[in-house]
Amino acid sequence: MNALAKLREPHSRPLQSTTACPSCPPFDLNICPATATPGQDHAALWGLLPVSEQTIPARRLMFRQRDLHDVVPFICKGWAASAVTLSDGSRRILSFLLPGDIVFHRAAHCSVEAITEVYCRCYRSDELRAALMSDRTLLEKAARLLLDRTLRAQQLAVDLGRRTADERIARLILDLQGRLTERGMANGQTIHFPLRQHHVADATGLTSVHVSKVLSDFRRCGLIEISDRSLTILDPAGFQRVATMR
Amino acid sequence: MNALAKLREPHSRPLQSTTACPSCPPFDLNICPATATPGQDHAALWGLLPVSEQTIPARRLMFRQRDLHDVVPFICKGWAASAVTLSDGSRRILSFLLPGDIVFHRAAHCSVEAITEVYCRCYRSDELRAALMSDRTLLEKAARLLLDRTLRAQQLAVDLGRRTADERIARLILDLQGRLTERGMANGQTIHFPLRQHHVADATGLTSVHVSKVLSDFRRCGLIEISDRSLTILDPAGFQRVATMR
DNA sequence: CGCAGTTTTGATTTCTGTCAACGTCTGTGG
DNA sequence: CCACAGACGTTGACAGAAATCAAAACTGCG
């Protein structure tokens, strides 16, 4: 821990107040420092200070595929996407990152792109690893997280391989709604939905043209309503049925 | 460790000789007990004895989706597949399991099916976890393994979303060839290939009818040759090109 | 031999991508 | 305040990929 303190020295800066991250409930879902030591400043993760805190404007690339991954970013606010770019220039979004998510995809050589404005904190990955290793319960939480990531990726593989465009898009929306609800960021059947149609397309392996047609169909059938970056599921039962047609 | 010994008691049986698993090089790739303690019987994994050792005939279901996962099977011999079944009865193979692979997909509610005859050993998952926790380097190996699994799943998601049937099938074959080569189980460009076309179909998200057509095309173009459960890549460069058209 | 599981082949249909045109919205700068 | 450019969304016509359907050949095996 002394060594860690020394490592932190060069990065020391005036910390934001303990309410720097008031909209930080999501941390509770993952590896929440507040869970470990209630009432403590969220920024001080297990006594670790972030090496950097940044606000990234919407649509900006946060990390490119080949960047060194000696820091682990935590998304505190905003939406981001981790993606890979194929040699023909087409992009595949592997997951959307919501507040509370940890960006440890980096080994997969994913780039990370801010969708909305993103506020995030980066921790040194070696410090983080040391902290994990020193605490059995943290380690188990981290393992569960990694496992959950794997399941999510496998679920994605299932969806892409065997489902129609309708199903894929409906499932994506339901997945996001579920994750936002977990975080207390949903308002009943209405969620903030900052994704552009090309994001949906890249996440579902479709084209944005086709996404437009499917979403129009959904609207025509009275399943959902999208306006002003907000999405409402009007017919939850019917929409669920679309998502699980097979 | 005493508690563990007691747990093992009920399962104790005459152990096979130390050459029980002569074709066990693959263990070296993952978490090889032989690496940790050279010369030791592979069956005794970090001092853990398997709770069961089984030989499963070809095409038999090894574990079903909802089975309890209190044991972790290690594939010692043969090919298996982990899959999920969708509500309409269609199947998606998430990964093929080769000798040396550890089946810890189970949390994903995958069923596991023997393709060839499979010989495997099952360890108690709680014992295994305890063993991992007690040794830092083992733990890191396991973490790497889990990460690798995630990368593989993500790669699969990329492939399924954005690649044509030709590419998917070629990539599957190349992936298998690579894994077999790593294990010293390939004979140059020739590999043992016990998969039925429906396995290929379920793994690539295609129909077996279409797989048949694509494989016929590959043969017609002199790219590969399949006969008698063995596959040879006749034109490695050309085949590679098919696999990475985009 | 007969049977069940495979593989092949052809005809047809469905889904999704591609291309192109056009409308809307948003932010920027004069 | 307006003009403008760029990003985004919608729509229609068309093309291509793969699914579906159906039938026939092949394989191994009791």
Coordinates of C-alpha atoms (C1' of nucleotides) in Angstrom, one line a residue:
Chain A
M1 CA 0.0 0.0 0.0
N2 CA 3.0 2.3 0.6
A3 CA 4.2 1.6 -2.8
L4 CA 0.8 2.5 -4.2
A5 CA 0.8 5.7 -2.2
K6 CA 4.1 6.6 -3.8
L7 CA 2.8 5.8 -7.3
R8 CA -0.1 8.1 -6.7
E9 CA 2.1 11.0 -5.7
P10 CA 2.9 12.3 -9.2
H11 CA -0.7 12.3 -10.1
S12 CA -2.0 14.1 -7.0
R13 CA -4.2 17.0 -7.8
P14 CA -7.0 18.8 -6.1
L15 CA -9.7 16.2 -5.8
Q16 CA -13.3 17.1 -6.7
S17 CA -15.6 17.2 -3.8
T18 CA -17.1 14.0 -2.5
T19 CA -20.2 14.8 -4.4
A20 CA -18.2 14.9 -7.6
C21 CA -20.2 11.9 -8.8
P22 CA -23.7 12.4 -7.4
S23 CA -25.2 10.3 -10.1
C24 CA -23.1 7.3 -9.2
P25 CA -25.6 4.7 -8.1
P26 CA -24.4 2.4 -10.9
F27 CA -21.2 1.7 -9.1
D28 CA -23.3 -0.3 -6.7
L29 CA -23.9 -2.8 -9.4
N30 CA -20.3 -3.6 -10.1
I31 CA -17.4 -3.2 -7.8
C32 CA -18.6 -0.4 -5.7
P33 CA -16.1 1.2 -3.3
A34 CA -19.1 2.7 -1.5
T35 CA -20.2 -0.9 -0.8
A36 CA -16.9 -1.8 0.7
T37 CA -16.6 1.4 2.8
P38 CA -20.0 3.1 3.0
G39 CA -20.0 6.9 2.9
Q40 CA -16.5 7.1 1.4
D41 CA -15.7 9.2 -1.6
H42 CA -16.5 7.2 -4.7
A43 CA -13.5 8.6 -6.5
A44 CA -11.2 6.9 -4.0
L45 CA -11.7 3.4 -5.1
W46 CA -10.3 1.1 -2.4
G47 CA -8.0 3.8 -1.5
L48 CA -6.9 4.2 -5.1
L49 CA -7.0 7.6 -6.7
P50 CA -7.7 7.8 -10.4
V51 CA -4.7 8.8 -12.5
S52 CA -7.0 11.0 -14.5
E53 CA -10.6 12.2 -14.6
Q54 CA -11.9 13.4 -17.9
T55 CA -15.0 14.8 -19.6
I56 CA -15.1 13.7 -23.2
P57 CA -17.4 15.4 -25.6
A58 CA -20.0 13.4 -27.5
R59 CA -19.0 11.5 -30.5
R60 CA -15.3 11.7 -29.7
L61 CA -13.0 8.7 -29.8
M62 CA -11.9 7.9 -26.3
F63 CA -9.4 5.2 -27.0
R64 CA -8.2 3.7 -30.2
Q65 CA -7.7 0.0 -30.9
R66 CA -4.0 -0.2 -30.3
D67 CA -3.7 2.1 -27.3
L68 CA -1.7 0.8 -24.4
H69 CA -4.0 -0.5 -21.7
D70 CA -2.2 0.6 -18.6
V71 CA -5.2 2.4 -17.3
V72 CA -8.7 1.1 -16.7
P73 CA -11.5 3.6 -17.3
F74 CA -14.7 3.7 -15.2
I75 CA -17.6 5.3 -16.9
C76 CA -19.2 7.7 -14.4
K77 CA -21.7 9.5 -16.6
G78 CA -22.9 9.2 -20.2
W79 CA -23.0 6.5 -22.8
A80 CA -20.0 5.0 -24.8
A81 CA -19.5 2.1 -27.1
S82 CA -16.7 -0.3 -27.5
A83 CA -16.1 -1.4 -31.1
V84 CA -13.7 -3.1 -33.5
T85 CA -13.1 -1.9 -37.0
L86 CA -12.7 -4.5 -39.7
S87 CA -10.3 -4.2 -42.5
D88 CA -13.0 -3.0 -44.9
G89 CA -13.7 -0.1 -42.6
S90 CA -17.0 -1.5 -41.3
R91 CA -17.5 -1.3 -37.6
R92 CA -18.9 -3.7 -35.1
I93 CA -20.1 -2.4 -31.7
L94 CA -19.5 -5.2 -29.1
S95 CA -21.1 -3.4 -26.2
F96 CA -22.6 -0.2 -25.0
L97 CA -21.0 1.1 -21.9
L98 CA -23.3 2.7 -19.4
P99 CA -22.5 4.6 -16.1
G100 CA -20.8 2.2 -13.7
D101 CA -19.3 0.1 -16.4
I102 CA -15.7 -0.7 -16.4
V103 CA -13.9 -0.6 -19.7
F104 CA -11.6 -3.7 -19.5
H105 CA -12.3 -4.8 -23.0
R106 CA -9.1 -3.2 -24.0
A107 CA -7.3 -6.5 -24.4
A108 CA -9.7 -7.2 -27.2
H109 CA -8.2 -4.3 -29.1
C110 CA -11.5 -2.5 -29.0
S111 CA -11.7 1.2 -29.6
V112 CA -14.0 3.1 -27.3
E113 CA -16.1 6.0 -28.5
A114 CA -18.2 8.4 -26.5
I115 CA -21.8 8.6 -27.7
T116 CA -23.0 11.3 -25.3
E117 CA -20.7 13.4 -23.3
V118 CA -18.9 11.0 -21.0
Y119 CA -17.3 11.7 -17.7
C120 CA -14.9 8.9 -16.6
R121 CA -12.2 8.1 -14.2
C122 CA -9.1 6.1 -15.1
Y123 CA -7.3 3.9 -12.6
R124 CA -3.8 2.4 -13.1
S125 CA -4.4 -1.2 -14.1
D126 CA -1.5 -2.5 -12.1
E127 CA -2.7 -0.7 -9.0
L128 CA -6.2 -2.0 -9.6
R129 CA -4.9 -5.6 -10.0
A130 CA -2.9 -5.3 -6.8
A131 CA -6.0 -4.1 -5.0
L132 CA -8.0 -7.0 -6.3
M133 CA -5.4 -9.5 -5.3
S134 CA -5.4 -8.2 -1.8
D135 CA -9.1 -8.7 -1.1
R136 CA -10.8 -12.0 -1.7
T137 CA -14.4 -10.6 -2.0
L138 CA -13.3 -7.9 -4.4
L139 CA -11.6 -10.6 -6.5
E140 CA -14.8 -12.7 -6.6
K141 CA -16.8 -9.7 -7.6
A142 CA -14.3 -9.0 -10.4
A143 CA -14.5 -12.6 -11.5
R144 CA -18.3 -12.5 -11.6
L145 CA -18.0 -9.3 -13.6
L146 CA -15.7 -10.9 -16.1
L147 CA -17.9 -13.9 -16.3
D148 CA -20.9 -11.7 -16.9
R149 CA -19.0 -10.0 -19.7
T150 CA -18.4 -13.4 -21.2
L151 CA -22.0 -14.4 -21.0
R152 CA -23.1 -11.2 -22.6
A153 CA -20.7 -11.7 -25.5
Q154 CA -22.0 -15.3 -26.0
Q155 CA -25.6 -14.1 -25.9
L156 CA -24.6 -11.6 -28.5
A157 CA -23.2 -14.4 -30.7
V158 CA -26.4 -16.3 -30.3
D159 CA -28.5 -13.4 -31.3
L160 CA -26.5 -12.5 -34.3
G161 CA -26.3 -16.0 -35.6
R162 CA -29.9 -17.0 -35.3
R163 CA -32.2 -14.1 -35.1
T164 CA -34.0 -11.8 -37.6
A165 CA -33.5 -8.1 -37.8
D166 CA -36.7 -7.5 -35.8
E167 CA -35.6 -9.7 -33.0
R168 CA -32.1 -8.3 -32.8
I169 CA -33.2 -4.7 -32.6
A170 CA -36.0 -5.5 -30.1
R171 CA -33.6 -7.5 -27.9
L172 CA -31.0 -4.7 -28.0
I173 CA -33.6 -2.2 -26.8
L174 CA -34.9 -4.5 -24.1
D175 CA -31.3 -5.2 -23.0
L176 CA -30.6 -1.5 -22.6
Q177 CA -33.8 -0.9 -20.9
G178 CA -33.0 -3.7 -18.4
R179 CA -29.5 -2.3 -17.7
L180 CA -30.8 1.2 -17.2
T181 CA -33.6 -0.1 -14.9
E182 CA -31.0 -1.9 -12.8
R183 CA -29.2 1.4 -12.4
G184 CA -32.3 3.3 -11.5
M185 CA -32.0 5.3 -14.7
A186 CA -35.2 4.2 -16.3
N187 CA -38.6 5.9 -16.0
G188 CA -41.0 3.0 -16.2
Q189 CA -41.1 2.1 -19.9
T190 CA -39.4 5.3 -20.9
I191 CA -35.6 5.5 -21.2
H192 CA -33.2 8.1 -22.4
F193 CA -32.0 6.8 -25.8
P194 CA -29.1 8.7 -27.2
L195 CA -28.2 6.1 -29.8
R196 CA -28.2 7.0 -33.5
Q197 CA -29.5 4.5 -35.9
H198 CA -26.0 3.7 -37.1
H199 CA -25.1 2.7 -33.5
V200 CA -28.0 0.3 -33.5
A201 CA -27.0 -1.0 -36.9
D202 CA -23.3 -1.5 -35.9
A203 CA -24.5 -3.3 -32.7
T204 CA -26.9 -5.6 -34.5
G205 CA -24.9 -6.3 -37.6
L206 CA -27.5 -4.6 -39.8
T207 CA -27.3 -1.5 -42.0
S208 CA -28.7 1.8 -40.8
V209 CA -31.1 1.8 -43.7
H210 CA -32.7 -1.4 -42.6
V211 CA -32.7 -0.3 -39.0
S212 CA -34.7 2.7 -40.0
K213 CA -37.3 0.5 -41.7
V214 CA -37.6 -1.9 -38.8
L215 CA -38.0 1.0 -36.3
S216 CA -40.6 2.5 -38.5
D217 CA -42.5 -0.8 -38.5
F218 CA -42.3 -0.9 -34.7
R219 CA -43.7 2.5 -34.5
R220 CA -46.4 1.8 -37.1
C221 CA -47.5 -1.3 -35.0
G222 CA -47.7 0.9 -31.9
L223 CA -44.9 -1.1 -30.1
I224 CA -42.6 1.8 -29.3
E225 CA -42.3 5.5 -29.6
I226 CA -39.1 7.5 -30.1
S227 CA -38.8 11.2 -29.9
D228 CA -36.3 13.7 -28.7
R229 CA -33.7 11.1 -27.7
S230 CA -36.2 9.3 -25.5
L231 CA -37.7 5.9 -26.1
T232 CA -40.9 4.5 -24.7
I233 CA -42.1 0.9 -25.0
L234 CA -45.8 1.3 -25.5
D235 CA -46.7 -2.4 -25.7
P236 CA -44.3 -4.2 -23.4
A237 CA -45.9 -7.6 -23.9
G238 CA -46.1 -7.3 -27.7
F239 CA -42.5 -6.0 -27.8
Q240 CA -41.3 -8.9 -25.7
R241 CA -43.0 -11.2 -28.1
V242 CA -41.2 -9.7 -31.0
A243 CA -37.9 -10.1 -29.2
T244 CA -38.4 -13.8 -28.5
M245 CA -40.1 -15.0 -31.7
R246 CA -37.9 -18.0 -31.7
Chain B
M1 CA -6.8 -29.6 2.5
N2 CA -8.0 -32.1 5.1
A3 CA -11.6 -31.2 4.4
L4 CA -10.9 -31.7 0.7
A5 CA -9.4 -35.1 1.4
K6 CA -12.5 -36.1 3.2
L7 CA -14.7 -34.9 0.4
R8 CA -12.7 -37.0 -2.0
E9 CA -13.1 -40.1 0.1
P10 CA -16.5 -41.3 -1.2
H11 CA -15.2 -41.1 -4.8
S12 CA -11.9 -42.8 -4.2
R13 CA -11.3 -45.5 -6.7
P14 CA -8.3 -47.3 -8.1
L15 CA -6.5 -44.5 -10.0
Q16 CA -5.4 -45.2 -13.5
S17 CA -1.6 -45.4 -13.9
T18 CA 0.3 -42.2 -14.4
T19 CA 0.1 -42.7 -18.1
A20 CA -3.7 -42.7 -17.9
C21 CA -3.6 -39.7 -20.1
P22 CA -0.8 -40.2 -22.5
S23 CA -2.3 -37.9 -25.1
C24 CA -2.4 -35.1 -22.6
P25 CA -0.1 -32.4 -24.1
P26 CA -3.0 -30.0 -24.3
F27 CA -3.1 -29.5 -20.6
D28 CA 0.1 -27.6 -21.1
L29 CA -1.8 -25.0 -23.0
N30 CA -4.2 -24.2 -20.2
I31 CA -3.6 -24.8 -16.5
C32 CA -1.3 -27.7 -16.6
P33 CA -0.6 -29.5 -13.4
A34 CA 2.4 -31.0 -15.0
T35 CA 3.8 -27.5 -15.5
A36 CA 3.4 -26.8 -11.8
T37 CA 4.8 -30.1 -10.6
P38 CA 6.7 -31.8 -13.4
G39 CA 6.4 -35.5 -13.6
Q40 CA 3.3 -35.7 -11.5
D41 CA 0.2 -37.6 -12.6
H42 CA -1.9 -35.3 -14.6
A43 CA -5.1 -36.7 -13.1
A44 CA -4.0 -35.2 -9.7
L45 CA -4.6 -31.6 -10.5
W46 CA -2.8 -29.5 -7.9
G47 CA -3.3 -32.3 -5.5
L48 CA -7.0 -32.5 -6.4
L49 CA -8.5 -35.8 -7.5
P50 CA -11.3 -35.8 -10.0
V51 CA -14.7 -36.7 -8.5
S52 CA -15.4 -38.6 -11.6
E53 CA -13.7 -39.8 -14.8
Q54 CA -16.0 -40.8 -17.6
T55 CA -15.9 -42.0 -21.1
I56 CA -18.9 -40.6 -23.1
P57 CA -19.9 -42.2 -26.4
A58 CA -20.1 -40.1 -29.5
R59 CA -23.2 -38.0 -29.9
R60 CA -24.3 -38.3 -26.3
L61 CA -25.4 -35.2 -24.4
M62 CA -22.9 -34.7 -21.6
F63 CA -24.6 -32.0 -19.6
R64 CA -27.9 -30.3 -20.1
Q65 CA -28.6 -26.6 -19.9
R66 CA -30.0 -26.5 -16.5
D67 CA -27.7 -29.0 -14.8
L68 CA -26.1 -27.9 -11.5
H69 CA -22.6 -26.8 -12.1
D70 CA -20.9 -28.1 -9.0
V71 CA -18.3 -29.9 -11.1
V72 CA -15.9 -28.6 -13.7
P73 CA -15.2 -31.1 -16.5
F74 CA -11.8 -31.2 -18.2
I75 CA -11.8 -32.7 -21.7
C76 CA -8.9 -35.2 -21.9
K77 CA -9.7 -36.8 -25.2
G78 CA -12.2 -36.3 -28.0
W79 CA -14.3 -33.4 -29.4
A80 CA -17.3 -31.9 -27.7
A81 CA -19.5 -28.8 -28.3
S82 CA -21.1 -26.4 -25.9
A83 CA -24.4 -25.1 -27.2
V84 CA -27.6 -23.3 -26.3
T85 CA -31.0 -24.4 -27.6
L86 CA -33.5 -21.6 -28.5
S87 CA -37.1 -21.9 -27.8
D88 CA -37.9 -22.8 -31.4
G89 CA -35.6 -25.8 -31.1
S90 CA -32.8 -24.4 -33.2
R91 CA -29.3 -24.8 -31.7
R92 CA -26.4 -22.5 -31.5
I93 CA -22.9 -24.0 -30.9
L94 CA -20.9 -21.4 -28.9
S95 CA -17.6 -23.3 -29.0
F96 CA -16.0 -26.6 -29.8
L97 CA -14.2 -28.2 -26.9
L98 CA -10.9 -29.9 -27.7
P99 CA -8.7 -31.9 -25.5
G100 CA -7.3 -29.8 -22.7
D101 CA -10.3 -27.4 -22.7
I102 CA -12.0 -26.7 -19.5
V103 CA -15.8 -26.6 -19.6
F104 CA -16.7 -23.7 -17.4
H105 CA -19.3 -22.3 -19.7
R106 CA -21.9 -23.9 -17.6
A107 CA -22.9 -20.6 -16.0
A108 CA -24.1 -19.7 -19.5
H109 CA -26.6 -22.5 -19.3
C110 CA -25.0 -24.2 -22.2
S111 CA -25.5 -27.9 -22.8
V112 CA -22.5 -29.9 -23.7
E113 CA -22.6 -32.6 -26.3
A114 CA -19.9 -35.2 -27.2
I115 CA -19.1 -35.2 -30.9
T116 CA -16.7 -38.0 -30.9
E117 CA -16.2 -40.3 -27.9
V118 CA -15.0 -38.1 -25.1
Y119 CA -12.9 -39.0 -22.1
C120 CA -13.1 -36.4 -19.4
R121 CA -12.4 -35.8 -15.7
C122 CA -14.6 -33.7 -13.5
Y123 CA -13.3 -31.7 -10.5
R124 CA -15.4 -30.2 -7.8
S125 CA -15.8 -26.6 -8.6
D126 CA -15.5 -25.5 -5.0
E127 CA -12.3 -27.4 -4.6
L128 CA -11.0 -26.0 -7.8
R129 CA -11.9 -22.5 -6.7
A130 CA -10.1 -23.0 -3.4
A131 CA -7.0 -24.3 -5.2
L132 CA -7.0 -21.3 -7.5
M133 CA -7.4 -18.8 -4.7
S134 CA -4.5 -20.4 -2.9
D135 CA -2.0 -19.8 -5.7
R136 CA -1.5 -16.4 -7.3
T137 CA 0.0 -17.7 -10.5
L138 CA -2.7 -20.3 -11.0
L139 CA -5.2 -17.5 -10.5
E140 CA -3.6 -15.4 -13.1
K141 CA -3.6 -18.3 -15.6
A142 CA -7.3 -18.8 -14.9
A143 CA -8.0 -15.1 -15.4
R144 CA -6.2 -15.2 -18.7
L145 CA -8.2 -18.2 -19.7
L146 CA -11.4 -16.5 -18.9
L147 CA -10.3 -13.4 -20.8
D148 CA -9.4 -15.6 -23.7
R149 CA -12.8 -17.1 -23.6
T150 CA -14.4 -13.7 -23.7
L151 CA -12.2 -12.6 -26.6
R152 CA -13.2 -15.7 -28.5
A153 CA -16.9 -15.0 -27.9
Q154 CA -16.5 -11.4 -29.1
Q155 CA -14.6 -12.5 -32.1
L156 CA -17.5 -14.9 -32.8
A157 CA -20.0 -12.1 -32.5
V158 CA -18.0 -10.0 -35.0
D159 CA -17.8 -12.8 -37.4
L160 CA -21.5 -13.7 -37.3
G161 CA -22.6 -10.1 -37.6
R162 CA -20.5 -9.0 -40.6
R163 CA -19.3 -11.9 -42.6
T164 CA -20.6 -14.0 -45.5
A165 CA -21.1 -17.7 -45.3
D166 CA -17.9 -18.4 -47.1
E167 CA -15.9 -16.4 -44.7
R168 CA -17.5 -17.8 -41.6
I169 CA -16.9 -21.4 -42.6
A170 CA -13.4 -20.8 -43.7
R171 CA -12.6 -19.0 -40.5
L172 CA -14.1 -21.8 -38.4
I173 CA -11.9 -24.3 -40.1
L174 CA -8.8 -22.2 -39.8
D175 CA -9.6 -21.6 -36.1
L176 CA -9.9 -25.3 -35.5
Q177 CA -6.7 -26.0 -37.4
G178 CA -4.9 -23.4 -35.3
R179 CA -6.1 -24.8 -32.1
L180 CA -5.2 -28.4 -33.1
T181 CA -1.8 -27.2 -34.2
E182 CA -1.2 -25.6 -30.9
R183 CA -1.9 -28.9 -29.3
G184 CA 0.3 -30.8 -31.6
M185 CA -2.7 -32.6 -33.0
A186 CA -2.4 -31.4 -36.6
N187 CA -0.5 -33.1 -39.3
G188 CA 0.6 -30.1 -41.4
Q189 CA -2.4 -28.9 -43.3
T190 CA -4.3 -32.1 -42.5
I191 CA -6.5 -32.4 -39.4
H192 CA -8.9 -34.9 -38.0
F193 CA -12.3 -33.4 -38.7
P194 CA -15.1 -35.3 -36.9
L195 CA -17.7 -32.5 -37.4
R196 CA -20.9 -33.2 -39.2
Q197 CA -22.2 -30.4 -41.5
H198 CA -24.9 -29.6 -39.1
H199 CA -22.2 -28.9 -36.4
V200 CA -20.6 -26.4 -38.8
A201 CA -24.0 -25.0 -39.5
D202 CA -24.9 -24.5 -35.9
A203 CA -21.5 -23.0 -35.2
T204 CA -21.7 -20.5 -38.0
G205 CA -25.4 -19.6 -37.8
L206 CA -26.1 -21.2 -41.3
T207 CA -28.2 -24.1 -42.4
S208 CA -26.6 -27.4 -43.1
V209 CA -28.0 -27.2 -46.7
H210 CA -26.0 -24.0 -47.3
V211 CA -22.9 -25.4 -45.5
S212 CA -23.0 -28.3 -48.0
K213 CA -23.1 -25.9 -50.9
V214 CA -20.2 -23.8 -49.6
L215 CA -18.1 -26.8 -48.8
S216 CA -18.7 -28.2 -52.3
D217 CA -17.6 -24.9 -53.7
F218 CA -14.4 -25.0 -51.6
R219 CA -13.7 -28.4 -53.0
R220 CA -14.5 -27.4 -56.5
C221 CA -12.0 -24.6 -56.2
G222 CA -9.3 -26.9 -54.9
L223 CA -9.1 -25.1 -51.6
I224 CA -9.8 -28.0 -49.3
E225 CA -10.3 -31.8 -49.4
I226 CA -12.5 -33.7 -47.0
S227 CA -12.6 -37.4 -46.8
D228 CA -13.0 -40.0 -44.1
R229 CA -13.3 -37.5 -41.3
S230 CA -10.1 -35.8 -42.2
L231 CA -9.7 -32.4 -43.7
T232 CA -6.8 -31.0 -45.7
I233 CA -6.2 -27.4 -46.7
L234 CA -4.8 -27.8 -50.2
D235 CA -4.3 -24.1 -50.8
P236 CA -3.5 -22.4 -47.5
A237 CA -2.9 -19.0 -49.0
G238 CA -6.1 -19.0 -51.1
F239 CA -8.1 -20.3 -48.2
Q240 CA -6.7 -17.6 -45.9
R241 CA -7.8 -15.1 -48.5
V242 CA -11.4 -16.5 -48.5
A243 CA -11.4 -16.2 -44.7
T244 CA -10.4 -12.5 -44.7
M245 CA -12.2 -11.1 -47.7
R246 CA -13.2 -8.1 -45.6
Chain C
dC1 C1' -31.7 -55.9 -46.0
dG2 C1' -33.6 -51.9 -44.1
dC3 C1' -33.4 -47.9 -41.5
dA4 C1' -31.8 -43.5 -39.7
dG5 C1' -28.8 -40.1 -40.1
dT6 C1' -26.2 -37.5 -43.5
dT7 C1' -25.0 -35.1 -47.8
dT8 C1' -26.1 -33.3 -52.3
dT9 C1' -28.8 -30.8 -55.6
dG10 C1' -32.4 -27.8 -57.7
dA11 C1' -36.4 -24.6 -57.4
dT12 C1' -38.4 -21.0 -55.0
dT13 C1' -39.0 -17.5 -51.4
dT14 C1' -37.7 -14.4 -47.8
dC15 C1' -34.7 -11.3 -45.9
dT16 C1' -31.5 -7.9 -45.9
dG17 C1' -28.0 -5.0 -48.4
dT18 C1' -27.1 -1.6 -51.9
dC19 C1' -28.0 2.5 -54.3
dA20 C1' -30.1 6.7 -54.8
dA21 C1' -33.0 10.5 -53.8
dC22 C1' -35.0 13.4 -50.7
dG23 C1' -36.4 15.6 -46.2
dT24 C1' -35.2 17.1 -41.6
dC25 C1' -32.5 18.7 -38.0
dT26 C1' -28.5 21.1 -35.9
dG27 C1' -24.9 24.0 -35.4
dT28 C1' -22.0 27.6 -37.6
dG29 C1' -20.7 31.8 -39.4
dG30 C1' -21.9 35.9 -41.9
Chain D
dC1 C1' -31.8 36.6 -38.6
dC2 C1' -30.6 33.9 -42.4
dA3 C1' -27.8 30.8 -45.4
dC4 C1' -25.4 26.9 -45.5
dA5 C1' -23.1 22.4 -44.6
dG6 C1' -23.1 18.1 -42.5
dA7 C1' -25.2 14.5 -40.1
dC8 C1' -29.2 12.0 -39.6
dG9 C1' -33.5 9.7 -41.0
dT10 C1' -36.9 8.0 -44.4
dT11 C1' -38.5 5.8 -48.6
dG12 C1' -38.5 3.1 -52.9
dA13 C1' -36.4 0.1 -56.5
dC14 C1' -33.5 -3.4 -57.1
dA15 C1' -29.9 -7.2 -56.3
dG16 C1' -27.8 -10.8 -53.8
dA17 C1' -27.3 -14.0 -50.0
dA18 C1' -29.1 -17.5 -47.5
dA19 C1' -33.4 -19.9 -45.9
dT20 C1' -36.8 -23.1 -47.0
dC21 C1' -38.9 -26.8 -49.4
dA22 C1' -38.4 -31.1 -51.6
dA23 C1' -36.4 -35.0 -53.5
dA24 C1' -32.8 -38.1 -54.2
dA25 C1' -28.3 -40.4 -53.2
dC26 C1' -25.1 -41.9 -49.9
dT27 C1' -23.3 -43.9 -45.4
dG28 C1' -22.9 -46.7 -41.7
dC29 C1' -24.8 -50.1 -38.8
dG30 C1' -27.8 -53.5 -36.4

